[in-house]
Amino acid sequence: MTKAESVVSATKTFLNFNKFATDNFAAMLFKDVIGQDNVKHHLAEMVQTNRLSHALLFLGKQGSGALPLALAFAQYVVCEKVNGKAGAAQSGPSLFGFDEPVEIAKPLLFDACGECSACNKAKQMVHPDIHFSYPVISKKGGDKPKSTDFIAEWREFVKQSPYGNAYDWLQFIGAENKQGNITAEECHDIIRQLSLKSFESEYKILLMWLPEYLGKEGNKLLKLIEEPPANTLFVLVAESEEQILQTILSRTQLVKVPLLEDSEVEQALIDRNQTPLDQARLIAGIAQGNYHEALQLLQHSEEDWLSLLREWMNATLKENQVAQVKWVDEVSKLGREKQKQFLRYYNHLLEQCVRLRILGPANLSLSEHEKDFAQRLNKVASVTQQQAILTELDNASYYIERNANGKMLFHALTIKMLHIIRDKVVVSAA
């Protein structure tokens, strides 16, 4: 069995693994969201001091926890204890600050109670005043899909994989090679839903995950976002600011969700997955603040990426074209997500090569085999050459994400890497 085939056979599907990783906690309270303490405090303060915009954009890269944070925020807004409906009624200014601010008599609550009726419904994603929108696919030709057609799948996906990405979601609903969209029909349904009165909460909330998938259809929502019905809150959760319609972007209040600290990822792996300390620290270093990536790395932790990398380097530097073609053929069978994992692993080792030059082998969180590989790589490639390879690896990951042909991509990457190391040529990314 080849190295690539052994990698494939040794793994489970990401969502099944992620279910194991996340079933032990609820991602609907601020306290259950990994890190992001400053953002949580800021959001709670905006609500408690009545300075909340009617349209918020949670902007955070994959794995930062923007979706769990938005879900926790929606529950916080409808929580009966937070908004004063539990116990004695409390008068005060409107949530969106249309009235003059007044002194709040009750103590500030910086998380939902998790116990009231509204919290229990929000946790199960069945609260009648919290609506969800997300990319969907056509189940059959000619139909006009809406988010509500996939609500059962959505609830299960969020339960299993709150830190999942668009690719995970689309595969979860059987998209295969189909492109997800937030359709015109969906926009009409949003307008209809938000035109109705709220059922239980004082506020109606639309939580839209990945507005990047709106396209020009999003213009249908402009008037609604700009002049919403009373007590309506839009919460958009995005990863890429550049892909959002500028007309929508300009109508929202930005909430930046930074990548997590390595220490936060490390602790989450230990607490939620019982990962050994040394392994959690290594994975956190590679993931670079991306918890989704950390779970992927943990899933593939038994895979022998180093042997696969050694094969590649030997075939490349010895200019063994037969071995190169065989290796490229094997790695092209891994699939997109595993190819990205492999490139990220190589990227991490290159970064450790630089640390090795400065700090020495005793100060690296690497196995002895990895340290040996890093020392060998330092002998054949300078820092400048390693930086050039890093650039090519990042470019390759970008193109893999966009469904580039695996054989063509890795064959081209092999040629570029050979020229960088042998001829000291910094190859153009074009």
PDB file of N, CA and C in Angstrom, residues 272-359:
ATOM      1  N   ARG A 272     -11.739  19.580  25.558  1.00  0.00           N
ATOM      2  CA  ARG A 272     -12.879  19.061  24.802  1.00  0.00           C
ATOM      3  C   ARG A 272     -12.590  17.739  24.104  1.00  0.00           C
ATOM      4  N   ASN A 273     -11.334  17.428  23.918  1.00  0.00           N
ATOM      5  CA  ASN A 273     -10.988  16.197  23.203  1.00  0.00           C
ATOM      6  C   ASN A 273     -10.017  15.310  23.957  1.00  0.00           C
ATOM      7  N   GLN A 274      -9.676  15.712  25.186  1.00  0.00           N
ATOM      8  CA  GLN A 274      -8.743  14.937  26.009  1.00  0.00           C
ATOM      9  C   GLN A 274      -7.430  14.679  25.262  1.00  0.00           C
ATOM     10  N   THR A 275      -6.986  15.670  24.519  1.00  0.00           N
ATOM     11  CA  THR A 275      -5.736  15.560  23.775  1.00  0.00           C
ATOM     12  C   THR A 275      -4.561  15.707  24.736  1.00  0.00           C
ATOM     13  N   PRO A 276      -3.556  14.842  24.646  1.00  0.00           N
ATOM     14  CA  PRO A 276      -2.366  14.996  25.498  1.00  0.00           C
ATOM     15  C   PRO A 276      -1.721  16.368  25.299  1.00  0.00           C
ATOM     16  N   LEU A 277      -1.106  16.887  26.351  1.00  0.00           N
ATOM     17  CA  LEU A 277      -0.580  18.243  26.344  1.00  0.00           C
ATOM     18  C   LEU A 277       0.404  18.477  25.199  1.00  0.00           C
ATOM     19  N   ASP A 278       1.374  17.598  25.031  1.00  0.00           N
ATOM     20  CA  ASP A 278       2.394  17.795  24.001  1.00  0.00           C
ATOM     21  C   ASP A 278       1.780  17.814  22.603  1.00  0.00           C
ATOM     22  N   GLN A 279       0.838  16.914  22.378  1.00  0.00           N
ATOM     23  CA  GLN A 279       0.185  16.861  21.074  1.00  0.00           C
ATOM     24  C   GLN A 279      -0.675  18.104  20.855  1.00  0.00           C
ATOM     25  N   ALA A 280      -1.392  18.533  21.884  1.00  0.00           N
ATOM     26  CA  ALA A 280      -2.240  19.726  21.770  1.00  0.00           C
ATOM     27  C   ALA A 280      -1.401  20.958  21.479  1.00  0.00           C
ATOM     28  N   ARG A 281      -0.231  21.058  22.117  1.00  0.00           N
ATOM     29  CA  ARG A 281       0.645  22.210  21.899  1.00  0.00           C
ATOM     30  C   ARG A 281       1.182  22.228  20.470  1.00  0.00           C
ATOM     31  N   LEU A 282       1.562  21.051  19.953  1.00  0.00           N
ATOM     32  CA  LEU A 282       2.067  20.966  18.589  1.00  0.00           C
ATOM     33  C   LEU A 282       0.984  21.329  17.582  1.00  0.00           C
ATOM     34  N   ILE A 283      -0.217  20.776  17.768  1.00  0.00           N
ATOM     35  CA  ILE A 283      -1.318  21.048  16.840  1.00  0.00           C
ATOM     36  C   ILE A 283      -1.711  22.514  16.877  1.00  0.00           C
ATOM     37  N   ALA A 284      -1.755  23.101  18.079  1.00  0.00           N
ATOM     38  CA  ALA A 284      -2.102  24.519  18.200  1.00  0.00           C
ATOM     39  C   ALA A 284      -1.100  25.389  17.458  1.00  0.00           C
ATOM     40  N   GLY A 285       0.170  25.019  17.513  1.00  0.00           N
ATOM     41  CA  GLY A 285       1.190  25.781  16.798  1.00  0.00           C
ATOM     42  C   GLY A 285       1.009  25.727  15.302  1.00  0.00           C
ATOM     43  N   ILE A 286       0.615  24.563  14.788  1.00  0.00           N
ATOM     44  CA  ILE A 286       0.403  24.428  13.349  1.00  0.00           C
ATOM     45  C   ILE A 286      -0.879  25.124  12.919  1.00  0.00           C
ATOM     46  N   ALA A 287      -1.930  25.018  13.735  1.00  0.00           N
ATOM     47  CA  ALA A 287      -3.240  25.572  13.368  1.00  0.00           C
ATOM     48  C   ALA A 287      -3.254  27.093  13.326  1.00  0.00           C
ATOM     49  N   GLN A 288      -2.389  27.738  14.090  1.00  0.00           N
ATOM     50  CA  GLN A 288      -2.265  29.200  14.065  1.00  0.00           C
ATOM     51  C   GLN A 288      -3.598  29.918  14.313  1.00  0.00           C
ATOM     52  N   GLY A 289      -4.276  29.530  15.385  1.00  0.00           N
ATOM     53  CA  GLY A 289      -5.486  30.221  15.801  1.00  0.00           C
ATOM     54  C   GLY A 289      -6.754  29.757  15.125  1.00  0.00           C
ATOM     55  N   ASN A 290      -6.675  28.717  14.303  1.00  0.00           N
ATOM     56  CA  ASN A 290      -7.828  28.202  13.559  1.00  0.00           C
ATOM     57  C   ASN A 290      -8.264  26.892  14.212  1.00  0.00           C
ATOM     58  N   TYR A 291      -9.371  26.928  14.969  1.00  0.00           N
ATOM     59  CA  TYR A 291      -9.789  25.733  15.695  1.00  0.00           C
ATOM     60  C   TYR A 291     -10.310  24.655  14.758  1.00  0.00           C
ATOM     61  N   HIS A 292     -10.933  25.052  13.660  1.00  0.00           N
ATOM     62  CA  HIS A 292     -11.365  24.086  12.656  1.00  0.00           C
ATOM     63  C   HIS A 292     -10.151  23.312  12.132  1.00  0.00           C
ATOM     64  N   GLU A 293      -9.079  24.051  11.847  1.00  0.00           N
ATOM     65  CA  GLU A 293      -7.853  23.420  11.363  1.00  0.00           C
ATOM     66  C   GLU A 293      -7.260  22.511  12.438  1.00  0.00           C
ATOM     67  N   ALA A 294      -7.343  22.923  13.684  1.00  0.00           N
ATOM     68  CA  ALA A 294      -6.820  22.104  14.772  1.00  0.00           C
ATOM     69  C   ALA A 294      -7.548  20.768  14.857  1.00  0.00           C
ATOM     70  N   LEU A 295      -8.868  20.790  14.696  1.00  0.00           N
ATOM     71  CA  LEU A 295      -9.627  19.542  14.717  1.00  0.00           C
ATOM     72  C   LEU A 295      -9.258  18.651  13.536  1.00  0.00           C
ATOM     73  N   GLN A 296      -9.039  19.279  12.380  1.00  0.00           N
ATOM     74  CA  GLN A 296      -8.605  18.506  11.214  1.00  0.00           C
ATOM     75  C   GLN A 296      -7.249  17.852  11.483  1.00  0.00           C
ATOM     76  N   LEU A 297      -6.341  18.622  12.039  1.00  0.00           N
ATOM     77  CA  LEU A 297      -5.005  18.089  12.343  1.00  0.00           C
ATOM     78  C   LEU A 297      -5.076  16.972  13.377  1.00  0.00           C
ATOM     79  N   LEU A 298      -5.955  17.138  14.349  1.00  0.00           N
ATOM     80  CA  LEU A 298      -6.125  16.095  15.361  1.00  0.00           C
ATOM     81  C   LEU A 298      -6.695  14.831  14.731  1.00  0.00           C
ATOM     82  N   GLN A 299      -7.610  15.014  13.800  1.00  0.00           N
ATOM     83  CA  GLN A 299      -8.193  13.877  13.098  1.00  0.00           C
ATOM     84  C   GLN A 299      -7.121  13.108  12.321  1.00  0.00           C
ATOM     85  N   HIS A 300      -6.192  13.847  11.733  1.00  0.00           N
ATOM     86  CA  HIS A 300      -5.154  13.238  10.896  1.00  0.00           C
ATOM     87  C   HIS A 300      -3.843  13.032  11.654  1.00  0.00           C
ATOM     88  N   SER A 301      -3.895  13.089  12.978  1.00  0.00           N
ATOM     89  CA  SER A 301      -2.649  13.066  13.747  1.00  0.00           C
ATOM     90  C   SER A 301      -1.885  11.753  13.597  1.00  0.00           C
ATOM     91  N   GLU A 302      -2.574  10.679  13.219  1.00  0.00           N
ATOM     92  CA  GLU A 302      -1.901   9.398  13.050  1.00  0.00           C
ATOM     93  C   GLU A 302      -1.364   9.222  11.629  1.00  0.00           C
ATOM     94  N   GLU A 303      -1.633  10.169  10.773  1.00  0.00           N
ATOM     95  CA  GLU A 303      -1.167  10.047   9.395  1.00  0.00           C
ATOM     96  C   GLU A 303       0.312  10.426   9.305  1.00  0.00           C
ATOM     97  N   ASP A 304       1.010   9.743   8.432  1.00  0.00           N
ATOM     98  CA  ASP A 304       2.462   9.922   8.343  1.00  0.00           C
ATOM     99  C   ASP A 304       2.787  10.970   7.286  1.00  0.00           C
ATOM    100  N   TRP A 305       2.494  12.240   7.609  1.00  0.00           N
ATOM    101  CA  TRP A 305       2.781  13.314   6.665  1.00  0.00           C
ATOM    102  C   TRP A 305       4.291  13.435   6.417  1.00  0.00           C
ATOM    103  N   LEU A 306       5.085  13.174   7.446  1.00  0.00           N
ATOM    104  CA  LEU A 306       6.528  13.343   7.299  1.00  0.00           C
ATOM    105  C   LEU A 306       7.096  12.371   6.260  1.00  0.00           C
ATOM    106  N   SER A 307       6.633  11.112   6.269  1.00  0.00           N
ATOM    107  CA  SER A 307       7.114  10.144   5.280  1.00  0.00           C
ATOM    108  C   SER A 307       6.685  10.557   3.875  1.00  0.00           C
ATOM    109  N   LEU A 308       5.466  11.071   3.781  1.00  0.00           N
ATOM    110  CA  LEU A 308       4.986  11.536   2.480  1.00  0.00           C
ATOM    111  C   LEU A 308       5.832  12.700   1.981  1.00  0.00           C
ATOM    112  N   LEU A 309       6.208  13.578   2.906  1.00  0.00           N
ATOM    113  CA  LEU A 309       7.041  14.720   2.556  1.00  0.00           C
ATOM    114  C   LEU A 309       8.461  14.278   2.171  1.00  0.00           C
ATOM    115  N   ARG A 310       9.011  13.299   2.908  1.00  0.00           N
ATOM    116  CA  ARG A 310      10.342  12.792   2.575  1.00  0.00           C
ATOM    117  C   ARG A 310      10.359  12.206   1.156  1.00  0.00           C
ATOM    118  N   GLU A 311       9.311  11.451   0.818  1.00  0.00           N
ATOM    119  CA  GLU A 311       9.227  10.878  -0.524  1.00  0.00           C
ATOM    120  C   GLU A 311       9.243  11.977  -1.584  1.00  0.00           C
ATOM    121  N   TRP A 312       8.491  13.024  -1.305  1.00  0.00           N
ATOM    122  CA  TRP A 312       8.399  14.127  -2.269  1.00  0.00           C
ATOM    123  C   TRP A 312       9.750  14.812  -2.447  1.00  0.00           C
ATOM    124  N   MET A 313      10.401  15.113  -1.324  1.00  0.00           N
ATOM    125  CA  MET A 313      11.678  15.805  -1.392  1.00  0.00           C
ATOM    126  C   MET A 313      12.742  14.956  -2.092  1.00  0.00           C
ATOM    127  N   ASN A 314      12.770  13.653  -1.790  1.00  0.00           N
ATOM    128  CA  ASN A 314      13.753  12.780  -2.422  1.00  0.00           C
ATOM    129  C   ASN A 314      13.528  12.681  -3.928  1.00  0.00           C
ATOM    130  N   ALA A 315      12.252  12.510  -4.317  1.00  0.00           N
ATOM    131  CA  ALA A 315      11.952  12.415  -5.743  1.00  0.00           C
ATOM    132  C   ALA A 315      12.268  13.718  -6.460  1.00  0.00           C
ATOM    133  N   THR A 316      12.050  14.840  -5.768  1.00  0.00           N
ATOM    134  CA  THR A 316      12.285  16.148  -6.384  1.00  0.00           C
ATOM    135  C   THR A 316      13.770  16.443  -6.524  1.00  0.00           C
ATOM    136  N   LEU A 317      14.508  16.340  -5.426  1.00  0.00           N
ATOM    137  CA  LEU A 317      15.910  16.747  -5.429  1.00  0.00           C
ATOM    138  C   LEU A 317      16.805  15.774  -6.203  1.00  0.00           C
ATOM    139  N   LYS A 318      16.392  14.509  -6.276  1.00  0.00           N
ATOM    140  CA  LYS A 318      17.153  13.541  -7.075  1.00  0.00           C
ATOM    141  C   LYS A 318      16.746  13.589  -8.553  1.00  0.00           C
ATOM    142  N   GLU A 319      15.740  14.449  -8.836  1.00  0.00           N
ATOM    143  CA  GLU A 319      15.239  14.628 -10.196  1.00  0.00           C
ATOM    144  C   GLU A 319      14.838  13.293 -10.825  1.00  0.00           C
ATOM    145  N   ASN A 320      14.219  12.467  -9.995  1.00  0.00           N
ATOM    146  CA  ASN A 320      13.710  11.173 -10.436  1.00  0.00           C
ATOM    147  C   ASN A 320      12.291  11.379 -10.967  1.00  0.00           C
ATOM    148  N   GLN A 321      12.170  11.523 -12.267  1.00  0.00           N
ATOM    149  CA  GLN A 321      10.884  11.876 -12.857  1.00  0.00           C
ATOM    150  C   GLN A 321       9.841  10.777 -12.687  1.00  0.00           C
ATOM    151  N   VAL A 322      10.276   9.518 -12.735  1.00  0.00           N
ATOM    152  CA  VAL A 322       9.327   8.421 -12.525  1.00  0.00           C
ATOM    153  C   VAL A 322       8.757   8.480 -11.114  1.00  0.00           C
ATOM    154  N   ALA A 323       9.636   8.688 -10.129  1.00  0.00           N
ATOM    155  CA  ALA A 323       9.190   8.782  -8.736  1.00  0.00           C
ATOM    156  C   ALA A 323       8.309  10.012  -8.525  1.00  0.00           C
ATOM    157  N   GLN A 324       8.623  11.101  -9.214  1.00  0.00           N
ATOM    158  CA  GLN A 324       7.807  12.314  -9.104  1.00  0.00           C
ATOM    159  C   GLN A 324       6.397  12.067  -9.599  1.00  0.00           C
ATOM    160  N   VAL A 325       6.292  11.447 -10.781  1.00  0.00           N
ATOM    161  CA  VAL A 325       4.968  11.178 -11.365  1.00  0.00           C
ATOM    162  C   VAL A 325       4.168  10.247 -10.457  1.00  0.00           C
ATOM    163  N   LYS A 326       4.843   9.226  -9.912  1.00  0.00           N
ATOM    164  CA  LYS A 326       4.157   8.297  -9.005  1.00  0.00           C
ATOM    165  C   LYS A 326       3.676   9.011  -7.751  1.00  0.00           C
ATOM    166  N   TRP A 327       4.530   9.873  -7.178  1.00  0.00           N
ATOM    167  CA  TRP A 327       4.139  10.599  -5.958  1.00  0.00           C
ATOM    168  C   TRP A 327       2.972  11.534  -6.235  1.00  0.00           C
ATOM    169  N   VAL A 328       3.052  12.274  -7.346  1.00  0.00           N
ATOM    170  CA  VAL A 328       1.971  13.208  -7.691  1.00  0.00           C
ATOM    171  C   VAL A 328       0.664  12.453  -7.893  1.00  0.00           C
ATOM    172  N   ASP A 329       0.724  11.297  -8.528  1.00  0.00           N
ATOM    173  CA  ASP A 329      -0.478  10.500  -8.745  1.00  0.00           C
ATOM    174  C   ASP A 329      -1.084  10.059  -7.415  1.00  0.00           C
ATOM    175  N   GLU A 330      -0.223   9.683  -6.455  1.00  0.00           N
ATOM    176  CA  GLU A 330      -0.713   9.246  -5.143  1.00  0.00           C
ATOM    177  C   GLU A 330      -1.351  10.401  -4.369  1.00  0.00           C
ATOM    178  N   VAL A 331      -0.667  11.531  -4.322  1.00  0.00           N
ATOM    179  CA  VAL A 331      -1.172  12.638  -3.506  1.00  0.00           C
ATOM    180  C   VAL A 331      -2.430  13.245  -4.110  1.00  0.00           C
ATOM    181  N   SER A 332      -2.607  13.118  -5.434  1.00  0.00           N
ATOM    182  CA  SER A 332      -3.811  13.660  -6.073  1.00  0.00           C
ATOM    183  C   SER A 332      -5.060  12.889  -5.670  1.00  0.00           C
ATOM    184  N   LYS A 333      -4.867  11.666  -5.117  1.00  0.00           N
ATOM    185  CA  LYS A 333      -6.000  10.849  -4.686  1.00  0.00           C
ATOM    186  C   LYS A 333      -6.450  11.170  -3.255  1.00  0.00           C
ATOM    187  N   LEU A 334      -5.704  12.011  -2.566  1.00  0.00           N
ATOM    188  CA  LEU A 334      -6.009  12.273  -1.160  1.00  0.00           C
ATOM    189  C   LEU A 334      -7.295  13.060  -0.972  1.00  0.00           C
ATOM    190  N   GLY A 335      -7.658  13.866  -1.945  1.00  0.00           N
ATOM    191  CA  GLY A 335      -8.803  14.739  -1.767  1.00  0.00           C
ATOM    192  C   GLY A 335      -8.378  16.117  -1.292  1.00  0.00           C
ATOM    193  N   ARG A 336      -9.234  17.085  -1.491  1.00  0.00           N
ATOM    194  CA  ARG A 336      -8.872  18.483  -1.281  1.00  0.00           C
ATOM    195  C   ARG A 336      -8.465  18.791   0.151  1.00  0.00           C
ATOM    196  N   GLU A 337      -9.240  18.337   1.112  1.00  0.00           N
ATOM    197  CA  GLU A 337      -8.962  18.699   2.501  1.00  0.00           C
ATOM    198  C   GLU A 337      -7.649  18.087   2.985  1.00  0.00           C
ATOM    199  N   LYS A 338      -7.378  16.854   2.609  1.00  0.00           N
ATOM    200  CA  LYS A 338      -6.133  16.213   3.045  1.00  0.00           C
ATOM    201  C   LYS A 338      -4.927  16.839   2.343  1.00  0.00           C
ATOM    202  N   GLN A 339      -5.102  17.245   1.098  1.00  0.00           N
ATOM    203  CA  GLN A 339      -4.011  17.934   0.401  1.00  0.00           C
ATOM    204  C   GLN A 339      -3.669  19.236   1.111  1.00  0.00           C
ATOM    205  N   LYS A 340      -4.680  19.968   1.547  1.00  0.00           N
ATOM    206  CA  LYS A 340      -4.446  21.216   2.281  1.00  0.00           C
ATOM    207  C   LYS A 340      -3.757  20.938   3.618  1.00  0.00           C
ATOM    208  N   GLN A 341      -4.169  19.852   4.279  1.00  0.00           N
ATOM    209  CA  GLN A 341      -3.527  19.488   5.540  1.00  0.00           C
ATOM    210  C   GLN A 341      -2.043  19.196   5.331  1.00  0.00           C
ATOM    211  N   PHE A 342      -1.740  18.473   4.287  1.00  0.00           N
ATOM    212  CA  PHE A 342      -0.351  18.128   3.991  1.00  0.00           C
ATOM    213  C   PHE A 342       0.476  19.387   3.729  1.00  0.00           C
ATOM    214  N   LEU A 343      -0.061  20.314   2.942  1.00  0.00           N
ATOM    215  CA  LEU A 343       0.661  21.553   2.647  1.00  0.00           C
ATOM    216  C   LEU A 343       0.847  22.392   3.899  1.00  0.00           C
ATOM    217  N   ARG A 344      -0.165  22.391   4.752  1.00  0.00           N
ATOM    218  CA  ARG A 344      -0.041  23.149   6.003  1.00  0.00           C
ATOM    219  C   ARG A 344       1.027  22.529   6.904  1.00  0.00           C
ATOM    220  N   TYR A 345       1.119  21.213   6.903  1.00  0.00           N
ATOM    221  CA  TYR A 345       2.151  20.541   7.699  1.00  0.00           C
ATOM    222  C   TYR A 345       3.543  20.937   7.185  1.00  0.00           C
ATOM    223  N   TYR A 346       3.724  20.926   5.876  1.00  0.00           N
ATOM    224  CA  TYR A 346       5.005  21.322   5.288  1.00  0.00           C
ATOM    225  C   TYR A 346       5.301  22.781   5.613  1.00  0.00           C
ATOM    226  N   ASN A 347       4.269  23.601   5.544  1.00  0.00           N
ATOM    227  CA  ASN A 347       4.413  25.014   5.871  1.00  0.00           C
ATOM    228  C   ASN A 347       4.924  25.180   7.300  1.00  0.00           C
ATOM    229  N   HIS A 348       4.342  24.417   8.220  1.00  0.00           N
ATOM    230  CA  HIS A 348       4.752  24.491   9.631  1.00  0.00           C
ATOM    231  C   HIS A 348       6.208  24.063   9.803  1.00  0.00           C
ATOM    232  N   LEU A 349       6.616  22.993   9.111  1.00  0.00           N
ATOM    233  CA  LEU A 349       7.993  22.539   9.238  1.00  0.00           C
ATOM    234  C   LEU A 349       8.977  23.582   8.712  1.00  0.00           C
ATOM    235  N   LEU A 350       8.616  24.252   7.643  1.00  0.00           N
ATOM    236  CA  LEU A 350       9.481  25.309   7.121  1.00  0.00           C
ATOM    237  C   LEU A 350       9.632  26.451   8.123  1.00  0.00           C
ATOM    238  N   GLU A 351       8.539  26.799   8.787  1.00  0.00           N
ATOM    239  CA  GLU A 351       8.619  27.835   9.817  1.00  0.00           C
ATOM    240  C   GLU A 351       9.523  27.382  10.961  1.00  0.00           C
ATOM    241  N   GLN A 352       9.460  26.092  11.291  1.00  0.00           N
ATOM    242  CA  GLN A 352      10.312  25.573  12.361  1.00  0.00           C
ATOM    243  C   GLN A 352      11.782  25.546  11.952  1.00  0.00           C
ATOM    244  N   CYS A 353      12.019  25.440  10.632  1.00  0.00           N
ATOM    245  CA  CYS A 353      13.407  25.482  10.152  1.00  0.00           C
ATOM    246  C   CYS A 353      14.066  26.807  10.518  1.00  0.00           C
ATOM    247  N   VAL A 354      13.326  27.883  10.397  1.00  0.00           N
ATOM    248  CA  VAL A 354      13.852  29.200  10.743  1.00  0.00           C
ATOM    249  C   VAL A 354      14.099  29.286  12.248  1.00  0.00           C
ATOM    250  N   ARG A 355      13.154  28.786  13.023  1.00  0.00           N
ATOM    251  CA  ARG A 355      13.324  28.780  14.484  1.00  0.00           C
ATOM    252  C   ARG A 355      14.532  27.932  14.884  1.00  0.00           C
ATOM    253  N   LEU A 356      14.761  26.841  14.141  1.00  0.00           N
ATOM    254  CA  LEU A 356      15.886  25.972  14.431  1.00  0.00           C
ATOM    255  C   LEU A 356      17.211  26.710  14.264  1.00  0.00           C
ATOM    256  N   ARG A 357      17.303  27.542  13.240  1.00  0.00           N
ATOM    257  CA  ARG A 357      18.534  28.301  13.003  1.00  0.00           C
ATOM    258  C   ARG A 357      18.836  29.253  14.165  1.00  0.00           C
ATOM    259  N   ILE A 358      17.772  29.820  14.723  1.00  0.00           N
ATOM    260  CA  ILE A 358      17.941  30.868  15.742  1.00  0.00           C
ATOM    261  C   ILE A 358      17.998  30.303  17.157  1.00  0.00           C
ATOM    262  N   LEU A 359      17.084  29.358  17.462  1.00  0.00           N
ATOM    263  CA  LEU A 359      16.925  28.889  18.841  1.00  0.00           C
ATOM    264  C   LEU A 359      17.622  27.565  19.130  1.00  0.00           C
TER     265      LEU A 359
END
